[in-house]
mmCIF file of C-alpha atoms in Angstrom:
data_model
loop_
_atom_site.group_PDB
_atom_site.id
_atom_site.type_symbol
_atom_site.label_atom_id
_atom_site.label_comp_id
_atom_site.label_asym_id
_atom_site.label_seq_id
_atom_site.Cartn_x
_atom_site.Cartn_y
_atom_site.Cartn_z
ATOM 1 C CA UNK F 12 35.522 39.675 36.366
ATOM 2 C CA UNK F 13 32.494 40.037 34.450
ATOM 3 C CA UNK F 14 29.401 37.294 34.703
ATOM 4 C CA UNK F 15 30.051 36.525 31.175
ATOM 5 C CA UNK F 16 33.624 35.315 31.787
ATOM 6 C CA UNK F 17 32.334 33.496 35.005
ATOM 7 C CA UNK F 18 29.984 31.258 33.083
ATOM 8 C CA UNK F 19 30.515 28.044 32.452
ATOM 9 C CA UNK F 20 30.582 27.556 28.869
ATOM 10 C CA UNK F 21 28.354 24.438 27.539
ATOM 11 C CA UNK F 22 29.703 22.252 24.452
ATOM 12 C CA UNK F 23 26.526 22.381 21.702
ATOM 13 C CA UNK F 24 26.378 19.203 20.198
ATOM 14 C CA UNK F 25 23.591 16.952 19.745
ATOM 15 C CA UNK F 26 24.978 13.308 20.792
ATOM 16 C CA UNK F 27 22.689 10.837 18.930
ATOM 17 C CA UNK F 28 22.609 7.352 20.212
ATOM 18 C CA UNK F 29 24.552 5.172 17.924
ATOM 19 C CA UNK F 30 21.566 2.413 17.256
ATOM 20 C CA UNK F 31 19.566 5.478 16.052
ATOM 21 C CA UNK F 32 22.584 6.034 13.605
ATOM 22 C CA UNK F 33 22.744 2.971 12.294
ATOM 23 C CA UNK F 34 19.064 2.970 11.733
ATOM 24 C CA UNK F 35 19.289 6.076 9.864
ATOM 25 C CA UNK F 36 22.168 4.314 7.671
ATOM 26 C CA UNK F 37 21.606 0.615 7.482
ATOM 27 C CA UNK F 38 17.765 0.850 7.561
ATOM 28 C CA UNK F 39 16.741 1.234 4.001
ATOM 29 C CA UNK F 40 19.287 -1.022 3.013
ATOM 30 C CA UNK F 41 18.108 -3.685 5.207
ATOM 31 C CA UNK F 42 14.376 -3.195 4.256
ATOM 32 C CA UNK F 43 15.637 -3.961 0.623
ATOM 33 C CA UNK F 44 17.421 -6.901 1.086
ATOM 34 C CA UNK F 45 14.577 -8.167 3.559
ATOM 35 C CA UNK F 46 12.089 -7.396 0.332
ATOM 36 C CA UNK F 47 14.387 -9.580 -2.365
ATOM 37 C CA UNK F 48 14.830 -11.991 0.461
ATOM 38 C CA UNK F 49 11.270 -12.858 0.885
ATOM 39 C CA UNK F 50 9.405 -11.910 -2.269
ATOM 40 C CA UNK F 51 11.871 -14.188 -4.601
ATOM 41 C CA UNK F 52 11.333 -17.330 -2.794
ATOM 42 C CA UNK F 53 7.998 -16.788 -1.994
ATOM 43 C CA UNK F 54 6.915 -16.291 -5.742
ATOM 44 C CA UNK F 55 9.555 -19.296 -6.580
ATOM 45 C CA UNK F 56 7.573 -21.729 -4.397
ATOM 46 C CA UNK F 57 4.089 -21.121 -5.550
ATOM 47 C CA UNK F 58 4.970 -20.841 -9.098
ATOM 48 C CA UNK F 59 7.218 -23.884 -9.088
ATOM 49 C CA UNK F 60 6.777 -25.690 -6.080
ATOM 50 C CA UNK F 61 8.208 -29.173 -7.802
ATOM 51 C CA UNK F 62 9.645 -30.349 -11.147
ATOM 52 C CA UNK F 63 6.868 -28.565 -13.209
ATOM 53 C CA UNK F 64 6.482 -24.845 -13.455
ATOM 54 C CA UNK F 65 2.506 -23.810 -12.748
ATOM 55 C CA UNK F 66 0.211 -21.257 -14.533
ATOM 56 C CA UNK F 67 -1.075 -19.788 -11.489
ATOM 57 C CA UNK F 68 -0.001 -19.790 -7.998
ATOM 58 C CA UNK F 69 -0.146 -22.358 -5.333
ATOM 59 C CA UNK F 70 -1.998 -19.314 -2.832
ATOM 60 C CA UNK F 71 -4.849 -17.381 -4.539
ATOM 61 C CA UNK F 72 -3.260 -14.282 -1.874
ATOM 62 C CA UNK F 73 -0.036 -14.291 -3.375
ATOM 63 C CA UNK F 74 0.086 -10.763 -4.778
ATOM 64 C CA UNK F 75 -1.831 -9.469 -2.102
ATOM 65 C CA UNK F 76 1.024 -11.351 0.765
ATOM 66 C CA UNK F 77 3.357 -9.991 -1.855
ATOM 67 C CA UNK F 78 2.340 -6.435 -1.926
ATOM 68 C CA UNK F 79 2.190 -6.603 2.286
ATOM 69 C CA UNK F 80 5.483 -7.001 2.249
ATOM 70 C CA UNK F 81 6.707 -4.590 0.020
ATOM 71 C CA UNK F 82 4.695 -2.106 1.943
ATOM 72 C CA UNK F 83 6.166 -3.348 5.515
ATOM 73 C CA UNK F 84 9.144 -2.936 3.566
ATOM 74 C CA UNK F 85 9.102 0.858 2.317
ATOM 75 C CA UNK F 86 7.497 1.848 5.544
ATOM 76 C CA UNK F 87 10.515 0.703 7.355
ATOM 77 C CA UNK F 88 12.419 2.119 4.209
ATOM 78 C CA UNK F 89 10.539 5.514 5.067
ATOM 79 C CA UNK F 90 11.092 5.305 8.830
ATOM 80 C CA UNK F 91 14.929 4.934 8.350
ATOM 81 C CA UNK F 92 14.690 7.759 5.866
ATOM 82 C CA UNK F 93 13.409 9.938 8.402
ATOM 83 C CA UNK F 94 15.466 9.376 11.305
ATOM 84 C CA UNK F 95 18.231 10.214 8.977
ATOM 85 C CA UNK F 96 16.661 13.340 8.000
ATOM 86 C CA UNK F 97 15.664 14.064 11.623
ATOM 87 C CA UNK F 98 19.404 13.470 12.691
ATOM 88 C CA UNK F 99 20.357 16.075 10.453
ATOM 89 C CA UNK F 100 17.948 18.313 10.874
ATOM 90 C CA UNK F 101 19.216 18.355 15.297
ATOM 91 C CA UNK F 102 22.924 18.362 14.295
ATOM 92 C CA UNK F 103 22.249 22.180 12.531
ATOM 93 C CA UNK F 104 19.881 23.311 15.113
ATOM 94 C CA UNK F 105 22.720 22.875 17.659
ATOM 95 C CA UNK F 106 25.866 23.845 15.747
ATOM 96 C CA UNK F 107 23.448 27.328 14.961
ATOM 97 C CA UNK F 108 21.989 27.555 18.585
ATOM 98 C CA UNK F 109 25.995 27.443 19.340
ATOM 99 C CA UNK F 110 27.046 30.049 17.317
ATOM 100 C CA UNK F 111 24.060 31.907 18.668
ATOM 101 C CA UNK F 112 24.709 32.031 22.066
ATOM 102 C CA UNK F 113 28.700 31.572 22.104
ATOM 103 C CA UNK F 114 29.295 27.771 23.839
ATOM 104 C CA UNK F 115 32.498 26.107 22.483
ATOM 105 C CA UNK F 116 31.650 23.654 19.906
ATOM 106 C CA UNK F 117 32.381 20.448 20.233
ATOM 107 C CA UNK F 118 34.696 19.455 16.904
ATOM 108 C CA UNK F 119 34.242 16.838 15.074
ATOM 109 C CA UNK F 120 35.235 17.899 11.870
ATOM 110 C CA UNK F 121 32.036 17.590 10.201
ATOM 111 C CA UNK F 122 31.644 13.468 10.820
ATOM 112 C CA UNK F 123 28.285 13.430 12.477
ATOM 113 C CA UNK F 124 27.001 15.735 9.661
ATOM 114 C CA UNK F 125 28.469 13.531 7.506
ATOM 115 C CA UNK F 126 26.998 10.265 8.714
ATOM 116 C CA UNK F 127 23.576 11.880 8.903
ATOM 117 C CA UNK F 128 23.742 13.353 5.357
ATOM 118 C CA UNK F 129 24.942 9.385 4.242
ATOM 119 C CA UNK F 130 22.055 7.984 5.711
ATOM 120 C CA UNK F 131 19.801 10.524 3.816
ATOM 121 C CA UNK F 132 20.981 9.437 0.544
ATOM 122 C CA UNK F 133 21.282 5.687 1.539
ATOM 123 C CA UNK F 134 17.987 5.866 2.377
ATOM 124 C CA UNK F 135 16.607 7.922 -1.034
ATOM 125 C CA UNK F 136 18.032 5.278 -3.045
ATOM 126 C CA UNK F 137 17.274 2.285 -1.431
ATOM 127 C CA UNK F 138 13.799 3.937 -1.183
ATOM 128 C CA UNK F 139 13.980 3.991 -4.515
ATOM 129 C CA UNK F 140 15.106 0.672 -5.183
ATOM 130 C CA UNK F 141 11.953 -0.910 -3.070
ATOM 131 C CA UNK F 142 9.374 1.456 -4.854
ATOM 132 C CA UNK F 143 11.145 -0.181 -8.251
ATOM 133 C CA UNK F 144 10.406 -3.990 -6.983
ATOM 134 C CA UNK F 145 6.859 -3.062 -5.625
ATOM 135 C CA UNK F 146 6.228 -1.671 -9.373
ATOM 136 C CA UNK F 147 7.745 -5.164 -10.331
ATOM 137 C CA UNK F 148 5.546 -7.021 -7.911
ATOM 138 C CA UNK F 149 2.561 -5.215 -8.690
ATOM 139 C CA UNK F 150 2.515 -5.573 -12.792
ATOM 140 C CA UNK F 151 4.008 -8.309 -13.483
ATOM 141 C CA UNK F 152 2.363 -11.692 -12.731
ATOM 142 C CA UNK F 153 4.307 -14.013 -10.925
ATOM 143 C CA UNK F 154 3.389 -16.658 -12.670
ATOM 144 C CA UNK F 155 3.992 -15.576 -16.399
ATOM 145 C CA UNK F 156 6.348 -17.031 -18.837
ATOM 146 C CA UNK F 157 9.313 -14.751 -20.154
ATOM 147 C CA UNK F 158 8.989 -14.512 -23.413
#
């Protein structure tokens, strides 16, 4: 028997910890809904704290609290953006270091490749979707009338 038939053949796939997954899918999401959830209400109460709407804000800070959060909110946004793109990224460095050298790969029929290219685009959009409301937050005044 040759050495190459005696070795023990390795299965070449990159296992990513499912919490890392999620990130990669759910994060961006989250970091959107976080940014409607606090912005709104925030800019509700100091514009209209009672019965009578006000012409500026309760806090003199608000767009600067305001614009804090949107940035807390596309950095996490970001973050979740790149551990999606870094979960790809390992998933073809093993399935080509496989071919390379031979091992058995491990099928899966394309899922984790899948769920790593979904969390790319979740994130781009939702990434997206919080530059949109920082634009939002930024030039318009929370306080104006819509007219």
């Amino acid at each position: 028997m040759s050495t190459r038939q005696n070795t023990v053949r390795q299965q070449a796939s990159y296992h990513h910890p499912l919490s890392r997954t999620l990130l990669g899918i759910f994060g961006a999401p989250v970091a959107w809904v976080i940014q409607m959830s606090l912005i709104e209400p925030i800019a509700a109460y100091a514009c209209y704290p009672r019965q009578v709407p006000l012409s500026a804000p309760l806090w003199a800070e608000l767009p600067f609290m305001l614009a804090i959060i949107s940035l807390a909110c596309l950095a996490g946004g970001l973050f979740s953006g790149y551990i999606a793109l870094d979960f790809w990224r390992r998933t073809g460095r093993s399935l080509t270091r496989a071919l390379q050298e031979t091992q058995v790969i491990e099928v899966d029929e394309g899922q984790t490749r899948f769920l790593a290219m979904l969390g790319i685009m979740s994130s781009f959009l939702f990434i997206v979707a919080i530059l949109f409301t920082s634009c939002a937050v930024l030039l318009v005044s929370p306080c104006s009338a819509w007219t």
